Amino acid sequence: MRAPKRTLLESIDAPADLRRVPEDRLPQLAQELRDFLITTVSQTGGHLSAGLGTVELTIALHYVFNTPDDRIVWDVGHQTYPHKILTGRRDRMHTLRRAGGLSGFPRRPESEYDTFGVGHSSTSISAALGMAVAAARQQSSRQVVAVIGDGALTAGMAFEALNNAGDMDANLLVVLNDNDMSISPNVGALSSYLARILSGRVFSSVREGSKTVLSTIQPVFELAKRVEEHIKGMVTPGTFFEELGFNYIGPIDGHDLTSLIPTLRNMRGLSGPRFLHVVTRKGKGYEPAEGDPCVYHGVTPFDPSTGKMESKPTGKTFTQVFGEWLCDEAARDPRLIGITPAMREGSGLVDFSRRFPDRYFDVGIAEQHAVTFAAGLACEGLKPVVAIYSTFLQRAYDQAIHDVAIQNLPVTFAIDRGGLVGADGATHAGSFDLSYMRCIPNFVIMTPADENECRQMLHTAFVHDGPAAVRYPRGTGPGVATQTALNAIALGSAEIRRHGARVALLAFGTLLSAALDAGNALNATVVNMRFVKPLDTALITALAGDHELLVTIEENVVAGGAGSAVAEFLAQQQMVVPVLHLGLPDEFLEHGSPAKMLAECGLDADGIRRQVEAALPGLARVPESA
């Protein structure tokens, strides 16, 4: 029996194999790659729309450039599934975002083709510039390419890198993957033809030679330069990048391999800072994703024939609780302003943006600006609410300190994705916020244990006359119904949820549920601490006086976290009582199931119980039937 015929994609185990494929067969490869991507992600879940939009661009880059010797640096990483498939990881794509499997983002230990680890946006040009400078110092002829999306280009860091690269005359190619517009007439045959001509050696040599000749006649040179800029400004939108020192080419159709490949070949042969503008379409080739690329940006497993996704867990997520509270609070107080750094859907601001469009601001991928913008609003008597992921707030740390806290401004931080996030892994985990925020003077920091407490804490933060943060996890809570009424919680007030003996479990946030289960087994006192700052020092003092062991529990790194705050207070009071700190370990945790990851960290009920028993030998357990 004959073996089944291999597809073209199945014959490619590395980019070297790709470069042996005749050019006229590359469209067939693109279709096979797109089909494989849809099939794979339909089984694993993950990021879909962005990768569908970069199939042809990925093929063209690896076809023209001699990877891995030439470096391709991707931005964010949502769009790199085709890159993973073409660089020897096709047979492992079924493990995507699963424990022990492939990461959903470029990761240097995973492949030599992943030149730079990413997860946050707008880093590619800076990293690629560093690689280009290194190549020059090493007298290497290798090429360096940074691929950045139009969304990521909104961040200040990208412009800092562009400004630096142009000024240094670095040998760097920046490819702008512009997927925020349809392919309009100027990205057709004429534009593609112009791109090939403008990027060719003949035009470049004439252009540079003319500059040399005309520079001897200064008035003529200046006139010619202005004419060139105005002509290119009329034909292309690249004048801005030209002013930064880049040789701008484009825009061209990012799905047309017959334009992409010769243009990239021409640009590979040039030197200095180069900028190629390609226009692509998110979700390209898959009708459901083309119709709603936002919904299909990040997907759960789905039926590829219909696009219907698996149902998500029932229950209200903390993100939904925030979105509902924001609308209710905005209806009550016209001073409320909602701000997000390009995360309207992820942070739960869709309804707010529709109901209060004049009070909604999406500032783009610009976390630093978002925080200082909020500070400016607060200076003028408004009440800004910054909705931001924990991992992204890290990027605005200086602004939180310098522009908000020092001035003690009433800015509310709604911090989503606190703690572990599962499949997105270390780059997206909110593992450090309690540590990096707790040391900032003037901040109030709250960790709700359930949905209703989250709602009331958001109100507490909003009415507080100073900076305040409410930190909540991804996904659903324990199922506590939210109350319509908004009632501020007394600052620094904890509550005892179970009275016990010998051991007191001090839980910060949603790990209260696991602490209660462990407390029942251990006959321990269980406290919902609620506030990381200020602490309920009176209650901690009382607990330290009549318990043999205090146990702090948090979904944050132990180093410098909420537990550290408890230990610092006890030390200040010279109270000698053993304290066991349970939290995330001093390491970056890779992707996997959130529940399994918490168990591996000893933060489920059984893990808490075992660690307490090990710390206090002879502790009598409550019988199972009790």
XYZ file of C-alpha atoms in Angstrom:
626
model
C 0.000 0.000 0.000
C 1.301 3.406 -0.935
C 1.919 5.910 1.825
C -0.409 8.919 1.689
C 0.966 11.763 -0.368
C 2.641 14.442 1.749
C 1.400 17.967 1.513
C 3.779 20.751 0.645
C 3.642 21.954 4.249
C 4.573 18.490 5.539
C 7.788 18.644 3.510
C 8.968 21.714 5.399
C 10.716 21.055 8.691
C 12.835 24.209 8.644
C 13.082 27.454 6.647
C 15.905 25.909 4.606
C 13.292 23.508 3.188
C 10.989 26.446 2.483
C 13.690 28.216 0.480
C 13.887 25.216 -1.897
C 10.204 25.536 -2.836
C 9.602 27.147 -6.265
C 8.053 30.598 -5.931
C 5.022 29.671 -7.987
C 4.089 27.036 -5.366
C 4.188 29.408 -2.408
C 0.486 30.379 -2.705
C -0.347 26.674 -2.314
C 1.860 26.568 0.776
C 0.102 29.624 2.182
C -3.277 27.927 1.846
C -2.022 24.722 3.479
C -0.421 26.708 6.305
C -3.637 28.670 6.875
C -5.726 25.466 6.923
C -3.310 23.796 9.343
C -3.379 26.831 11.625
C -7.181 26.848 11.768
C -7.326 23.108 12.471
C -4.678 23.254 15.186
C -5.988 26.277 17.057
C -9.533 24.904 16.866
C -8.276 22.065 19.083
C -5.972 23.942 21.461
C -7.432 27.420 21.599
C -5.135 30.429 21.461
C -4.576 33.455 19.256
C -6.040 33.034 15.788
C -6.881 36.233 13.875
C -3.414 37.767 14.053
C -1.669 34.618 12.801
C -4.085 34.187 9.899
C -3.167 37.702 8.842
C 0.587 37.045 8.737
C 0.732 33.758 6.799
C 2.116 35.245 3.570
C 4.354 37.714 5.399
C 5.875 34.901 7.472
C 6.502 32.788 4.380
C 8.079 35.714 2.547
C 10.379 36.647 5.421
C 11.750 33.137 5.884
C 11.956 32.690 2.090
C 14.034 35.822 1.521
C 16.111 35.981 4.687
C 18.635 33.357 5.727
C 17.132 32.493 9.094
C 18.233 31.689 11.738
C 21.496 33.464 10.850
C 19.462 36.485 9.817
C 17.354 37.619 12.762
C 13.589 38.149 12.675
C 12.254 39.829 15.799
C 8.486 39.609 16.266
C 6.466 42.054 18.317
C 3.962 40.844 20.977
C 3.905 37.343 19.516
C 0.194 36.844 18.849
C 0.984 36.544 15.145
C 3.809 33.988 15.370
C 1.976 30.667 15.091
C 2.800 30.448 11.342
C 6.424 31.189 12.275
C 6.403 28.318 14.768
C 4.917 25.941 12.197
C 7.574 26.760 9.587
C 10.496 26.537 12.027
C 10.348 22.879 13.011
C 7.492 22.908 15.515
C 4.609 21.789 13.292
C 4.350 18.381 14.953
C 4.147 19.970 18.426
C 1.463 22.533 17.709
C -1.111 20.307 19.416
C 0.702 21.077 22.705
C 0.322 24.846 22.271
C -0.182 26.725 25.563
C -0.420 23.469 27.514
C 1.814 22.475 30.406
C 5.135 21.252 29.031
C 4.129 22.236 25.488
C 4.831 25.095 23.131
C 4.469 28.623 24.396
C 1.888 30.889 22.818
C 4.633 33.473 22.302
C 8.206 33.484 20.926
C 10.523 32.045 23.547
C 14.292 31.817 23.117
C 14.789 28.459 24.901
C 12.146 26.939 22.602
C 13.843 27.527 19.249
C 16.884 29.181 17.717
C 14.435 30.906 15.364
C 12.823 32.713 18.314
C 15.417 35.450 18.495
C 13.751 37.439 21.269
C 11.206 36.472 23.926
C 8.107 38.654 23.891
C 4.593 38.921 25.283
C 4.290 42.652 25.840
C 4.107 44.915 22.821
C 6.381 47.461 21.186
C 9.731 45.895 22.073
C 10.747 44.573 18.644
C 12.454 47.651 17.189
C 14.536 48.256 20.327
C 15.633 44.617 20.503
C 16.333 44.423 16.772
C 18.365 47.631 16.940
C 20.489 46.078 19.668
C 21.042 43.023 17.460
C 21.921 45.201 14.463
C 24.500 47.130 16.478
C 25.921 43.839 17.762
C 26.207 42.545 14.181
C 28.086 45.677 13.161
C 30.487 45.404 16.087
C 31.087 41.741 15.232
C 31.614 42.671 11.560
C 28.841 40.274 10.615
C 26.765 40.638 7.454
C 23.665 39.141 9.012
C 20.420 41.022 8.514
C 18.024 42.054 11.289
C 14.274 42.501 10.774
C 11.743 43.829 13.274
C 8.078 43.022 12.583
C 5.680 45.332 14.396
C 1.918 45.839 14.166
C 0.124 49.142 13.778
C -1.299 48.757 17.287
C 2.108 48.167 18.840
C 3.438 51.196 16.973
C 1.190 53.401 19.161
C 3.489 52.868 22.134
C 6.102 55.475 22.933
C 8.824 52.846 23.207
C 8.469 52.049 19.497
C 9.024 55.688 18.565
C 11.974 55.971 20.926
C 13.560 53.067 19.075
C 12.724 54.475 15.624
C 14.239 57.810 16.570
C 17.395 56.150 17.859
C 17.739 53.775 14.900
C 17.375 56.531 12.317
C 19.891 58.716 14.083
C 22.409 55.860 14.321
C 22.052 54.915 10.645
C 21.677 51.301 11.796
C 21.448 48.448 9.299
C 17.899 47.515 10.244
C 14.671 46.673 8.426
C 11.404 47.494 10.180
C 8.302 45.826 8.736
C 5.047 47.484 9.741
C 2.228 44.933 9.651
C -0.735 47.285 9.225
C -3.957 45.346 9.765
C -6.187 48.173 10.937
C -7.429 49.174 7.498
C -8.876 47.509 4.437
C -6.714 47.160 1.330
C -7.629 50.387 -0.377
C -6.886 51.271 -4.037
C -3.480 52.743 -3.222
C -2.395 49.257 -2.134
C -2.914 47.750 -5.552
C -0.875 47.024 -8.634
C 0.454 50.586 -9.006
C 1.543 50.822 -5.379
C 3.172 47.384 -5.502
C 4.995 48.385 -8.687
C 6.207 51.617 -7.078
C 7.375 49.692 -4.011
C 9.484 47.377 -6.148
C 10.933 50.305 -8.094
C 11.612 52.458 -5.020
C 13.287 49.560 -3.196
C 15.459 48.549 -6.164
C 19.197 49.061 -6.350
C 18.986 51.210 -9.487
C 16.657 53.753 -7.890
C 18.652 53.727 -4.650
C 21.972 54.265 -6.420
C 20.517 57.056 -8.586
C 18.928 58.607 -5.509
C 22.178 58.574 -3.519
C 24.285 59.578 -6.527
C 22.022 62.511 -7.281
C 22.314 63.646 -3.681
C 26.081 63.559 -3.954
C 26.117 65.619 -7.175
C 23.421 68.057 -6.127
C 24.943 68.581 -2.687
C 27.668 70.606 -4.374
C 24.963 73.039 -5.526
C 23.220 73.683 -2.216
C 20.103 75.607 -3.398
C 19.388 73.017 -6.099
C 19.998 70.200 -3.601
C 17.511 71.638 -1.108
C 14.898 72.113 -3.835
C 15.368 68.553 -5.105
C 15.107 67.183 -1.587
C 11.847 69.041 -0.978
C 10.413 67.907 -4.323
C 11.292 64.284 -3.536
C 9.662 64.519 -0.105
C 6.494 66.073 -1.471
C 6.206 63.527 -4.295
C 6.689 60.626 -1.893
C 4.265 62.251 0.532
C 1.610 62.321 -2.184
C 2.187 58.732 -3.263
C 2.898 57.161 0.126
C 2.302 57.989 3.795
C 5.987 57.573 4.554
C 7.183 61.145 4.932
C 7.165 60.845 8.716
C 9.430 57.780 8.677
C 11.676 59.395 6.101
C 12.101 62.331 8.466
C 13.218 59.881 11.162
C 15.974 58.684 8.838
C 14.351 55.590 7.327
C 14.080 54.676 3.666
C 10.313 54.122 3.546
C 8.707 51.730 1.045
C 5.018 50.919 0.745
C 2.293 50.367 1.496
C 1.994 47.032 -0.296
C -0.439 44.139 -0.090
C 0.804 41.838 2.667
C -1.055 38.867 1.181
C 0.444 39.178 -2.323
C 3.562 37.030 -2.411
C 4.424 38.225 -5.925
C 4.866 41.736 -4.462
C 6.213 40.834 -1.042
C 9.084 38.605 -2.102
C 10.748 40.867 -4.711
C 10.298 43.908 -2.467
C 11.882 42.125 0.503
C 14.702 40.898 -1.742
C 15.393 44.442 -2.861
C 15.282 45.772 0.675
C 17.569 43.002 1.898
C 20.153 44.247 -0.560
C 20.017 47.791 0.797
C 21.719 49.088 3.894
C 20.870 51.509 6.650
C 17.480 52.021 8.325
C 14.680 50.737 6.077
C 10.933 50.714 6.668
C 8.515 48.462 4.769
C 4.798 49.111 5.194
C 2.604 46.078 4.452
C -1.167 45.970 4.768
C -2.750 42.729 5.956
C -6.144 41.612 7.146
C -6.686 39.981 10.520
C -8.405 36.623 10.188
C -7.511 36.413 6.494
C -8.893 33.292 4.807
C -11.295 32.235 7.567
C -14.690 33.871 7.251
C -15.698 33.936 10.947
C -12.368 35.531 11.919
C -12.463 38.005 9.030
C -15.977 39.010 10.075
C -15.067 39.545 13.723
C -11.283 39.538 14.207
C -11.645 40.848 17.767
C -13.733 37.857 18.908
C -11.333 35.474 17.162
C -8.221 37.215 18.486
C -8.049 34.819 21.413
C -10.238 31.747 21.169
C -11.220 28.673 23.114
C -11.382 25.398 21.137
C -13.947 25.719 18.350
C -15.606 23.886 15.460
C -13.589 24.933 12.388
C -16.528 24.287 10.061
C -18.762 26.788 11.858
C -16.452 28.839 14.042
C -18.602 28.076 17.084
C -16.473 28.048 20.225
C -16.766 25.779 23.211
C -18.924 27.279 25.924
C -16.979 29.064 28.603
C -17.521 28.400 32.317
C -20.795 29.789 33.600
C -20.775 32.492 36.202
C -19.846 36.129 36.274
C -16.201 36.969 35.765
C -14.428 39.619 37.809
C -13.975 41.541 34.562
C -17.746 41.587 34.106
C -18.216 42.695 37.713
C -15.871 45.604 37.019
C -17.674 46.553 33.792
C -21.061 46.597 35.504
C -19.736 48.597 38.452
C -18.104 51.131 36.142
C -21.391 51.852 34.365
C -23.326 52.060 37.643
C -20.763 54.378 39.229
C -20.615 56.536 36.095
C -24.392 56.954 36.143
C -24.105 58.079 39.757
C -21.095 60.378 39.400
C -20.525 62.453 36.238
C -16.878 63.010 37.218
C -15.953 59.401 36.439
C -13.666 58.922 33.425
C -12.785 55.443 32.126
C -9.312 54.864 30.667
C -7.801 51.791 29.038
C -4.492 51.220 27.214
C -5.951 49.360 24.190
C -7.782 46.709 26.240
C -11.460 47.653 25.942
C -12.766 44.112 25.521
C -10.263 42.398 27.804
C -10.819 44.852 30.653
C -14.614 44.926 30.418
C -15.209 48.453 29.074
C -17.334 47.626 26.018
C -20.666 48.577 27.593
C -19.167 51.660 29.235
C -17.687 52.848 25.919
C -21.143 52.649 24.325
C -23.122 54.187 27.162
C -20.622 56.929 28.035
C -18.594 57.549 24.854
C -17.586 61.071 25.878
C -16.113 59.734 29.141
C -14.289 56.758 27.623
C -10.660 57.005 26.500
C -8.669 54.247 24.805
C -5.167 55.724 24.682
C -3.603 52.923 22.642
C -0.786 50.691 23.815
C 0.587 53.438 26.012
C 0.419 52.423 29.653
C 2.721 55.182 30.838
C 0.610 57.815 29.124
C -2.602 56.250 30.474
C -1.487 56.715 34.078
C -0.151 60.259 33.703
C -3.209 61.210 31.614
C -5.317 60.018 34.557
C -3.197 62.100 36.909
C -3.848 65.197 34.815
C -7.590 64.557 34.893
C -7.479 64.099 38.674
C -5.661 67.418 39.080
C -8.702 69.138 37.577
C -11.311 67.530 39.811
C -12.309 64.542 37.689
C -12.268 60.934 38.953
C -10.339 58.717 36.541
C -10.495 54.929 36.619
C -7.593 53.168 34.896
C -8.559 49.650 33.807
C -5.333 47.741 33.241
C -3.871 44.256 33.447
C -1.448 43.656 36.299
C 1.347 42.671 33.927
C 0.861 45.875 31.891
C 0.810 48.151 34.914
C 4.441 47.139 35.403
C 5.203 49.268 32.354
C 3.845 52.397 34.063
C 5.500 51.956 37.437
C 7.339 55.264 37.419
C 4.152 57.109 36.493
C 2.227 55.425 39.320
C 4.871 56.640 41.769
C 5.925 59.977 40.343
C 2.743 61.326 38.803
C 0.008 59.793 40.985
C 1.317 58.753 44.404
C 3.673 61.631 45.158
C 0.852 64.053 44.395
C -1.659 61.850 46.275
C -4.147 62.085 43.431
C -7.503 60.250 43.499
C -6.885 57.770 40.679
C -8.566 54.366 40.856
C -6.613 51.424 39.434
C -8.767 48.447 38.447
C -6.087 45.775 38.121
C -7.277 42.743 36.164
C -5.427 39.417 35.760
C -3.828 39.547 39.206
C -2.037 36.274 39.962
C -1.576 33.370 37.558
C -3.229 33.506 34.134
C -2.702 29.942 32.905
C -2.089 29.438 29.185
C -0.539 32.859 28.507
C 2.323 32.062 30.865
C 4.966 34.154 32.567
C 4.768 37.237 30.344
C 1.123 37.808 31.245
C 1.001 36.628 34.853
C 0.220 39.239 37.499
C 2.660 37.793 39.997
C 4.312 40.934 41.345
C 1.747 43.712 41.777
C 1.221 43.384 45.532
C 4.985 43.579 45.996
C 5.696 46.483 43.682
C 2.684 48.521 44.815
C 2.851 47.906 48.549
C 6.050 49.921 48.917
C 4.529 53.067 47.354
C 3.353 55.656 49.927
C -0.259 56.919 49.779
C -1.607 53.847 47.953
C -4.567 51.850 49.258
C -4.451 48.240 47.992
C -7.408 45.860 48.128
C -7.793 42.180 47.238
C -11.422 41.023 46.958
C -12.301 37.451 47.835
C -15.495 37.299 45.755
C -17.594 39.114 43.194
C -19.618 41.301 45.546
C -16.563 42.267 47.555
C -14.887 43.297 44.289
C -17.803 45.580 43.466
C -17.820 47.193 46.903
C -14.040 47.607 46.899
C -14.136 49.355 43.526
C -16.603 51.803 45.042
C -14.365 52.160 48.096
C -11.405 52.984 45.853
C -13.413 55.447 43.805
C -14.660 57.486 46.772
C -11.242 57.433 48.473
C -9.436 60.766 48.235
C -6.139 59.378 47.011
C -4.686 56.609 44.844
C -6.300 53.217 45.351
C -6.032 49.853 43.620
C -8.375 46.888 43.477
C -6.594 43.763 42.320
C -8.639 40.803 41.055
C -7.903 37.625 39.085
C -8.827 36.419 35.635
C -11.987 34.366 35.267
C -14.935 33.672 37.510
C -15.224 33.958 41.257
C -16.811 31.655 43.823
C -20.311 32.652 42.699
C -21.318 35.274 45.266
C -24.159 37.478 44.014
C -23.367 41.177 43.657
C -25.494 43.687 45.536
C -26.929 46.638 43.652
C -26.143 49.027 46.485
C -22.639 50.481 46.690
C -21.171 50.600 50.179
C -17.649 51.692 51.016
C -15.638 49.318 53.182
C -13.762 50.781 56.134
C -10.106 51.107 55.156
C -7.870 48.449 56.632
C -10.696 46.286 57.976
C -10.356 42.501 57.812
C -12.992 39.978 58.833
C -12.782 36.629 60.599
C -14.617 34.030 58.523
C -13.939 31.041 60.752
C -12.936 30.782 64.408
C -10.459 28.045 65.271
C -7.472 27.257 67.458
C -3.673 27.271 67.320
C -3.398 28.363 63.659
C -4.700 31.496 61.933
C -4.876 31.518 58.121
C -4.675 35.075 56.773
C -5.970 34.969 53.188
C -5.576 37.826 50.706
C -7.975 37.671 47.752
C -9.729 34.741 46.119
C -7.525 32.127 47.819
C -9.909 32.598 50.752
C -12.001 29.694 49.407
C -9.028 27.312 49.579
C -8.097 28.722 52.991
C -11.599 28.018 54.332
C -11.451 24.420 53.128
C -8.016 23.984 54.705
C -9.199 25.761 57.860
C -12.096 23.344 58.232
C -9.700 20.401 58.026
C -7.244 21.974 60.489
C -9.751 23.612 62.836
C -7.922 26.853 62.136
C -9.034 30.448 62.330
C -9.543 31.866 58.835
C -9.390 35.594 58.084
C -10.389 37.444 54.933
C -7.724 40.149 55.092
C -9.227 42.253 52.252
C -6.612 45.034 52.532
C -2.927 44.658 51.760
C -2.469 48.316 52.629
C -3.436 49.478 55.174
C -3.409 46.243 57.144
C -5.842 45.491 59.962
C -3.055 45.725 62.519
C -5.394 45.471 65.511
C -6.684 42.093 64.326
C -3.179 40.835 63.478
C -2.046 41.798 66.980
C -4.945 39.904 68.537
C -4.355 36.822 66.383
C -0.641 36.809 67.174
C -1.485 36.863 70.880
C -3.614 33.720 70.936
C -2.376 31.544 68.045
C 0.786 29.457 67.757
C 1.216 30.021 64.018
C 0.127 32.698 61.561
C -0.086 31.671 57.900
C -0.294 34.297 55.148
C -1.772 33.175 51.816
C -1.587 35.173 48.582
C -1.487 34.637 44.810
C 1.554 36.877 44.505
C 5.250 36.233 44.919
C 6.171 35.771 48.572
C 9.061 38.228 48.218
C 7.807 41.607 49.341
C 4.153 40.666 49.131
C 1.216 40.870 51.539
C 2.741 38.284 53.861
C 5.880 40.361 54.089
C 3.741 43.281 55.244
C 2.381 41.153 58.088
C 5.882 40.030 59.101
C 7.185 43.599 59.006
C 4.409 44.786 61.288
C 5.020 41.987 63.793
C 8.743 42.775 63.794
C 8.056 46.462 64.408
C 5.885 45.523 67.367
C 8.548 43.073 68.601
C 5.942 40.312 68.655
C 7.560 36.903 68.404
C 5.227 34.458 66.659
C 6.031 31.970 63.890
C 4.762 33.076 60.476
C 4.452 30.785 57.449
C 4.296 32.626 54.115
C 2.468 30.840 51.294
C 2.497 32.364 47.828
C 4.114 32.110 44.427
C 7.736 30.919 44.331
C 10.751 32.988 43.382
C 10.719 31.880 39.748
C 8.857 32.532 36.506
C 6.055 30.011 36.078
C 5.390 28.799 32.557
C 2.002 28.202 30.936
C -0.465 25.539 32.038
C -3.804 24.976 33.746
C -4.359 27.636 36.449
C -5.795 25.123 38.912
C -2.892 22.749 38.400
C -0.370 25.572 38.685
C -1.870 26.714 42.001
C -1.755 23.129 43.271
C 1.903 22.831 42.253
C 2.589 26.015 44.229
C 0.843 24.537 47.269
C -1.945 27.100 47.106
C -4.927 24.763 46.866
C -6.708 23.544 50.010
C -4.703 20.341 50.263
C -1.409 22.138 49.687
C -2.186 24.707 52.391
C -3.137 21.962 54.834
C 0.019 19.936 54.183
C 2.324 22.916 54.590
C 0.658 23.982 57.820
C 0.942 20.458 59.245
C 4.632 20.366 58.301
C 5.226 23.728 60.000
C 3.378 22.783 63.183
C 3.979 19.078 63.912
C 1.402 17.396 66.096
C -1.437 19.632 64.917
C -4.643 17.695 65.449
C -6.828 17.475 62.356
C -10.590 17.638 62.430
C -12.090 14.220 61.595
C -13.476 14.018 58.062
C -16.993 13.412 59.401
C -16.921 16.498 61.617
